[in-house]
mmCIF file of C-alpha atoms in Angstrom:
data_model
loop_
_atom_site.group_PDB
_atom_site.id
_atom_site.type_symbol
_atom_site.label_atom_id
_atom_site.label_comp_id
_atom_site.label_asym_id
_atom_site.label_seq_id
_atom_site.Cartn_x
_atom_site.Cartn_y
_atom_site.Cartn_z
ATOM 1 C CA MET A 1 122.444 51.418 153.438
ATOM 2 C CA LEU A 2 123.579 52.333 149.950
ATOM 3 C CA GLN A 3 120.088 51.824 148.602
ATOM 4 C CA GLN A 4 118.670 54.169 151.232
ATOM 5 C CA GLN A 5 121.159 56.895 150.253
ATOM 6 C CA MET A 6 120.278 56.503 146.574
ATOM 7 C CA ALA A 7 116.580 56.682 147.358
ATOM 8 C CA SER A 8 117.140 59.800 149.436
ATOM 9 C CA GLN A 9 119.106 61.453 146.630
ATOM 10 C CA GLN A 10 116.390 60.655 144.085
ATOM 11 C CA GLN A 11 113.808 62.175 146.401
ATOM 12 C CA MET A 12 115.860 65.362 146.697
ATOM 13 C CA ILE A 13 116.287 65.538 142.905
ATOM 14 C CA LYS A 14 112.530 65.231 142.430
ATOM 15 C CA GLN A 15 111.901 68.038 144.905
ATOM 16 C CA ILE A 16 114.429 70.313 143.189
ATOM 17 C CA LEU A 17 112.971 69.591 139.750
ATOM 18 C CA SER A 18 109.434 70.182 140.935
ATOM 19 C CA GLN A 19 110.457 73.531 142.448
ATOM 20 C CA GLN A 20 112.182 74.577 139.213
ATOM 21 C CA LEU A 21 109.195 73.536 137.113
ATOM 22 C CA GLY A 22 106.905 75.454 139.426
ATOM 23 C CA GLN A 23 108.993 78.586 139.043
ATOM 24 C CA THR A 24 109.062 78.192 135.267
ATOM 25 C CA ALA A 25 105.309 77.695 135.026
ATOM 26 C CA ARG A 26 104.615 80.732 137.192
ATOM 27 C CA PRO A 27 103.469 83.553 134.825
ATOM 28 C CA LEU A 28 105.582 86.668 134.718
ATOM 29 C CA HIS A 29 103.925 89.938 135.711
ATOM 30 C CA PHE A 30 102.900 91.835 132.549
ATOM 31 C CA GLN A 31 104.019 95.468 132.464
ATOM 32 C CA PRO A 32 102.174 97.493 129.782
ATOM 33 C CA GLU A 33 104.629 100.405 129.859
ATOM 34 C CA GLN A 34 107.623 98.195 129.130
ATOM 35 C CA ALA A 35 105.703 96.291 126.451
ATOM 36 C CA ALA A 36 104.669 99.526 124.722
ATOM 37 C CA GLU A 37 108.227 100.819 124.907
ATOM 38 C CA ALA A 38 109.571 97.636 123.320
ATOM 39 C CA LEU A 39 106.987 97.775 120.537
ATOM 40 C CA ALA A 40 107.630 101.463 119.853
ATOM 41 C CA SER A 41 111.344 100.800 119.395
ATOM 42 C CA ASN A 42 110.502 98.424 116.528
ATOM 43 C CA MET A 43 108.309 100.932 114.675
ATOM 44 C CA ALA A 44 109.432 103.685 112.305
ATOM 45 C CA GLU A 45 107.955 107.157 112.626
ATOM 46 C CA PHE A 46 105.187 108.005 110.188
ATOM 47 C CA ARG A 47 105.700 111.065 107.978
ATOM 48 C CA PHE A 48 103.102 111.740 105.314
ATOM 49 C CA ASP A 49 104.429 112.231 101.773
ATOM 50 C CA ALA A 50 101.754 112.205 99.080
ATOM 51 C CA ASP A 51 104.219 112.630 96.214
ATOM 52 C CA ALA A 52 106.161 109.539 97.285
ATOM 53 C CA GLY A 53 102.994 107.550 97.946
ATOM 54 C CA ILE A 54 103.693 107.303 101.687
ATOM 55 C CA THR A 55 100.206 107.256 103.167
ATOM 56 C CA PHE A 56 99.068 106.177 106.611
ATOM 57 C CA GLN A 57 97.428 103.104 105.108
ATOM 58 C CA ALA A 58 100.714 101.997 103.543
ATOM 59 C CA TRP A 59 102.644 102.713 106.745
ATOM 60 C CA PHE A 60 100.145 100.983 109.034
ATOM 61 C CA SER A 61 100.061 97.855 106.869
ATOM 62 C CA ARG A 62 103.668 97.206 107.948
ATOM 63 C CA TYR A 63 102.632 97.061 111.620
ATOM 64 C CA ASP A 64 99.158 95.573 111.370
ATOM 65 C CA ASP A 65 100.336 92.167 112.645
ATOM 66 C CA LEU A 66 102.325 93.843 115.407
ATOM 67 C CA PHE A 67 99.174 95.443 116.809
ATOM 68 C CA LYS A 68 97.119 92.268 116.360
ATOM 69 C CA GLU A 69 99.630 89.854 117.918
ATOM 70 C CA ASP A 70 102.438 91.529 119.851
ATOM 71 C CA ALA A 71 100.240 94.294 121.240
ATOM 72 C CA CYS A 72 97.204 92.100 121.854
ATOM 73 C CA ARG A 73 97.671 92.314 125.654
ATOM 74 C CA LEU A 74 97.608 96.109 125.606
ATOM 75 C CA ASN A 75 94.252 97.722 126.242
ATOM 76 C CA ASP A 76 92.620 99.950 123.648
ATOM 77 C CA SER A 77 93.838 103.209 125.185
ATOM 78 C CA ALA A 78 97.438 101.982 125.300
ATOM 79 C CA LYS A 79 97.250 101.037 121.617
ATOM 80 C CA VAL A 80 95.984 104.522 120.740
ATOM 81 C CA LEU A 81 98.832 106.130 122.686
ATOM 82 C CA LEU A 82 101.367 103.861 120.989
ATOM 83 C CA LEU A 83 99.965 104.688 117.561
ATOM 84 C CA LEU A 84 99.918 108.451 118.103
ATOM 85 C CA ARG A 85 103.404 108.279 119.585
ATOM 86 C CA LYS A 86 104.759 107.137 116.220
ATOM 87 C CA LEU A 87 103.269 110.067 114.285
ATOM 88 C CA GLY A 88 105.631 112.809 113.167
ATOM 89 C CA ALA A 89 105.316 116.217 114.833
ATOM 90 C CA ALA A 90 103.433 117.779 111.903
ATOM 91 C CA GLU A 91 101.210 114.722 111.487
ATOM 92 C CA HIS A 92 100.387 114.624 115.205
ATOM 93 C CA GLU A 93 99.476 118.313 115.236
ATOM 94 C CA ARG A 94 97.319 117.900 112.151
ATOM 95 C CA TYR A 95 95.431 114.995 113.728
ATOM 96 C CA LEU A 96 94.790 116.930 116.948
ATOM 97 C CA SER A 97 93.428 119.847 114.919
ATOM 98 C CA PHE A 98 91.294 117.460 112.876
ATOM 99 C CA ILE A 99 89.480 115.957 115.873
ATOM 100 C CA LEU A 100 88.906 119.196 117.831
ATOM 101 C CA PRO A 101 87.068 119.756 120.127
ATOM 102 C CA SER A 102 87.379 116.045 120.908
ATOM 103 C CA ARG A 103 90.482 114.495 122.456
ATOM 104 C CA PRO A 104 92.477 111.427 121.342
ATOM 105 C CA SER A 105 91.176 109.484 124.338
ATOM 106 C CA ASP A 106 87.607 109.944 123.094
ATOM 107 C CA PHE A 107 88.143 107.476 120.248
ATOM 108 C CA SER A 108 88.850 103.756 120.151
ATOM 109 C CA PHE A 109 91.855 102.276 118.397
ATOM 110 C CA LYS A 110 89.711 101.278 115.421
ATOM 111 C CA GLU A 111 88.180 104.756 115.155
ATOM 112 C CA THR A 112 91.605 106.389 115.444
ATOM 113 C CA THR A 113 93.093 104.329 112.622
ATOM 114 C CA ALA A 114 90.063 105.071 110.427
ATOM 115 C CA LYS A 115 90.475 108.817 110.980
ATOM 116 C CA LEU A 116 94.203 108.665 110.265
ATOM 117 C CA VAL A 117 93.584 106.737 107.047
ATOM 118 C CA THR A 118 91.151 109.440 105.930
ATOM 119 C CA LEU A 119 93.399 112.301 106.998
ATOM 120 C CA PHE A 120 96.659 111.030 105.505
ATOM 121 C CA ASP A 121 95.550 109.571 102.208
ATOM 122 C CA ILE A 122 96.037 110.568 98.581
ATOM 123 C CA GLN A 123 92.776 112.100 97.363
ATOM 124 C CA GLU A 124 92.392 110.201 94.109
ATOM 125 C CA SER A 125 89.198 108.877 92.599
ATOM 126 C CA LEU A 126 88.731 105.304 91.460
ATOM 127 C CA ILE A 127 88.313 106.583 87.893
ATOM 128 C CA SER A 128 91.734 108.221 88.089
ATOM 129 C CA LYS A 129 93.342 105.009 89.328
ATOM 130 C CA ARG A 130 91.725 103.002 86.548
ATOM 131 C CA TYR A 131 92.752 105.507 83.906
ATOM 132 C CA LYS A 132 96.370 105.456 85.108
ATOM 133 C CA CYS A 133 96.327 101.668 85.070
ATOM 134 C CA LEU A 134 95.341 101.652 81.402
ATOM 135 C CA GLN A 135 98.187 104.073 80.617
ATOM 136 C CA LEU A 136 100.953 102.029 82.282
ATOM 137 C CA THR A 137 104.204 101.611 80.360
ATOM 138 C CA LYS A 138 107.619 100.370 81.409
ATOM 139 C CA LYS A 139 110.115 103.107 82.290
ATOM 140 C CA THR A 140 113.573 102.968 80.755
ATOM 141 C CA THR A 141 115.148 103.190 84.214
ATOM 142 C CA GLU A 142 113.307 100.250 85.803
ATOM 143 C CA ASP A 143 113.827 96.516 85.468
ATOM 144 C CA LEU A 144 111.123 94.019 84.571
ATOM 145 C CA LEU A 145 110.523 92.955 88.179
ATOM 146 C CA THR A 146 109.958 96.545 89.319
ATOM 147 C CA TYR A 147 107.630 97.113 86.378
ATOM 148 C CA ALA A 148 105.722 93.929 87.251
ATOM 149 C CA CYS A 149 105.297 95.182 90.825
ATOM 150 C CA ARG A 150 103.843 98.465 89.544
ATOM 151 C CA VAL A 151 101.455 96.627 87.252
ATOM 152 C CA ASN A 152 100.323 94.341 90.071
ATOM 153 C CA LYS A 153 99.702 97.222 92.484
ATOM 154 C CA SER A 154 97.895 99.291 89.859
ATOM 155 C CA CYS A 155 95.660 96.366 88.894
ATOM 156 C CA VAL A 156 94.704 95.809 92.537
ATOM 157 C CA GLN A 157 93.776 99.497 92.828
ATOM 158 C CA PHE A 158 91.834 99.143 89.562
ATOM 159 C CA GLU A 159 89.352 96.855 91.397
ATOM 160 C CA LEU A 160 88.717 94.768 88.319
ATOM 161 C CA GLY A 161 86.302 92.481 90.147
ATOM 162 C CA LYS A 162 83.923 95.408 90.707
ATOM 163 C CA LEU A 163 84.043 96.614 87.094
ATOM 164 C CA SER A 164 81.105 95.673 84.871
ATOM 165 C CA GLU A 165 81.213 95.395 81.092
ATOM 166 C CA GLU A 166 79.270 98.648 80.649
ATOM 167 C CA GLN A 167 81.574 100.480 83.054
ATOM 168 C CA LEU A 168 84.588 99.352 81.044
ATOM 169 C CA LYS A 169 82.948 100.566 77.818
ATOM 170 C CA CYS A 170 82.222 103.972 79.370
ATOM 171 C CA LEU A 171 85.755 104.260 80.733
ATOM 172 C CA LEU A 172 87.332 103.482 77.355
ATOM 173 C CA PHE A 173 84.910 105.880 75.642
ATOM 174 C CA ILE A 174 85.908 108.776 77.910
ATOM 175 C CA CYS A 175 89.618 107.961 77.804
ATOM 176 C CA GLY A 176 89.457 108.393 74.030
ATOM 177 C CA LEU A 177 88.143 111.983 74.272
ATOM 178 C CA ARG A 178 91.538 113.687 74.209
ATOM 179 C CA GLU A 179 91.003 116.682 71.934
ATOM 180 C CA GLU A 180 90.898 120.151 73.439
ATOM 181 C CA ARG A 181 87.331 120.711 72.278
ATOM 182 C CA ASP A 182 86.237 117.648 74.277
ATOM 183 C CA VAL A 183 87.510 118.930 77.637
ATOM 184 C CA ASP A 184 84.097 120.043 78.885
ATOM 185 C CA VAL A 185 82.363 116.862 77.749
ATOM 186 C CA ARG A 186 85.092 114.672 79.230
ATOM 187 C CA THR A 187 84.938 116.415 82.606
ATOM 188 C CA ARG A 188 81.155 116.124 82.798
ATOM 189 C CA GLN A 189 81.115 112.460 81.864
ATOM 190 C CA LEU A 190 83.911 111.554 84.269
ATOM 191 C CA ALA A 191 81.767 112.939 87.069
ATOM 192 C CA ARG A 192 78.777 110.942 85.810
ATOM 193 C CA ILE A 193 80.474 107.548 85.680
ATOM 194 C CA GLU A 194 82.031 108.154 89.098
ATOM 195 C CA TYR A 195 78.694 108.704 90.839
ATOM 196 C CA ARG A 196 76.492 106.560 88.588
ATOM 197 C CA THR A 197 77.863 103.048 88.417
ATOM 198 C CA ASP A 198 74.807 101.806 86.504
ATOM 199 C CA ILE A 199 75.209 104.122 83.505
ATOM 200 C CA THR A 200 75.515 102.536 80.053
ATOM 201 C CA LEU A 201 77.541 103.505 77.008
ATOM 202 C CA GLN A 202 74.344 104.377 75.131
ATOM 203 C CA GLN A 203 73.240 106.788 77.861
ATOM 204 C CA LEU A 204 76.693 108.320 77.956
ATOM 205 C CA SER A 205 76.838 108.874 74.200
ATOM 206 C CA GLU A 206 73.331 110.375 74.174
ATOM 207 C CA GLU A 207 74.356 112.794 76.910
ATOM 208 C CA CYS A 208 77.459 113.763 74.925
ATOM 209 C CA ASN A 209 75.306 114.480 71.873
ATOM 210 C CA ARG A 210 72.969 116.597 73.994
ATOM 211 C CA ILE A 211 75.907 118.636 75.335
ATOM 212 C CA ALA A 212 77.269 119.075 71.810
ATOM 213 C CA ALA A 213 73.864 120.354 70.646
ATOM 214 C CA LEU A 214 73.708 122.790 73.561
ATOM 215 C CA LYS A 215 77.167 124.084 72.700
ATOM 216 C CA ARG A 216 76.067 124.675 69.093
ATOM 217 C CA ASP A 217 72.987 126.542 70.301
ATOM 218 C CA SER A 218 75.117 128.626 72.629
ATOM 219 C CA ALA A 219 77.498 129.486 69.790
ATOM 220 C CA MET A 220 74.543 130.487 67.612
ATOM 221 C CA ILE A 221 73.178 132.812 70.304
ATOM 222 C CA GLU A 222 76.621 134.312 70.810
ATOM 223 C CA ALA A 223 76.944 134.970 67.082
ATOM 224 C CA GLN A 224 73.463 136.511 67.036
ATOM 225 C CA ALA A 225 74.516 138.920 69.779
ATOM 226 C CA TYR A 226 76.783 140.739 67.304
ATOM 227 C CA ARG A 227 73.733 141.607 65.161
ATOM 228 C CA THR A 228 71.551 142.726 68.071
ATOM 229 C CA PRO A 229 72.407 146.501 67.871
ATOM 230 C CA ALA A 230 71.025 146.724 64.289
ATOM 231 C CA VAL A 231 67.853 144.937 65.275
ATOM 232 C CA SER A 232 67.520 147.150 68.323
ATOM 233 C CA GLY A 233 67.927 150.270 66.152
ATOM 234 C CA ASN A 234 65.143 149.180 63.788
ATOM 235 C CA ALA A 235 62.895 148.478 66.721
ATOM 236 C CA ASP A 236 63.515 151.945 68.169
ATOM 237 C CA TRP A 237 62.659 153.556 64.794
ATOM 238 C CA VAL A 238 59.379 151.627 64.597
ATOM 239 C CA LEU A 239 58.466 152.681 68.141
ATOM 240 C CA ALA A 240 59.280 156.332 67.352
ATOM 241 C CA VAL A 241 57.049 156.348 64.250
ATOM 242 C CA HIS A 242 54.217 154.732 66.179
ATOM 243 C CA SER A 243 54.573 157.294 68.970
ATOM 244 C CA ASP A 244 54.473 160.241 66.520
ATOM 245 C CA LYS A 245 51.402 158.852 64.795
ATOM 246 C CA LYS A 246 49.599 158.454 68.104
ATOM 247 C CA ARG A 247 50.512 161.999 69.164
ATOM 248 C CA PHE A 248 49.173 163.393 65.829
ATOM 249 C CA GLN A 249 45.865 161.582 66.290
ATOM 250 C CA GLN A 250 45.493 162.973 69.808
ATOM 251 C CA GLN A 251 46.083 166.529 68.543
ATOM 252 C CA ARG A 252 43.391 166.138 65.855
ATOM 253 C CA CYS A 253 40.887 165.109 68.500
ATOM 254 C CA ILE A 254 41.689 168.107 70.714
ATOM 255 C CA GLN A 255 41.525 170.846 67.998
ATOM 256 C CA PRO A 256 37.744 170.580 67.178
ATOM 257 C CA GLN A 257 36.854 170.852 70.863
ATOM 258 C CA GLU A 258 38.884 174.074 71.175
ATOM 259 C CA ALA A 259 37.107 175.532 68.125
ATOM 260 C CA VAL A 260 33.645 174.939 69.672
ATOM 261 C CA GLN A 261 34.626 176.752 72.836
#
């Protein structure tokens, strides 16, 4: 009798456990609105500040894993809405103006992030970043660790792996042109090495010599312009004499004919 009771109790325990396990294994109903709300509460609002280096790329890098993992169950449209929801008022208005006449729903999440990166970025050329990297010095107000962080970030932006030996030579050559008289040459050559990655130091120096020669020729022509009035006066005198001589010859030809008549 006792054994039967124990067997009955064990059977009841198994049934209860199986019911509990079944309830635990049953998937919960996913609610996108609540998930988006929870994710939004963990994200700071984006406000563009170029002077402080706060770009969309820097801001989005903080939440890249959040969108890849925590928001993976959200569809593309929900991700776009979540992203735009975290833009500041001015940033949101600027983006809407940027994509007109299109609407936010016309673009995928990937396209939206690409447009925001372009719109809220510091417009600085690679040459500028490399030049600043070469000019880095430790500030008196920063510690060594902070300085090391700046050096590391600047070197990454330098893109050293993409820099050839000739490009480095050209960059150092231009960085050394610091005199006021070299402003025009420096500006021209900066544009050249930015758009022509295959240019060599020899080509660059030859171009600089050509520009210098053109500037000398221009200065010579400018100096010659001050003497132009005297030359012009002599030319006018010569033309006047020639005109008088021609008029005298014409009169001599006419006079005999009048005498015959």
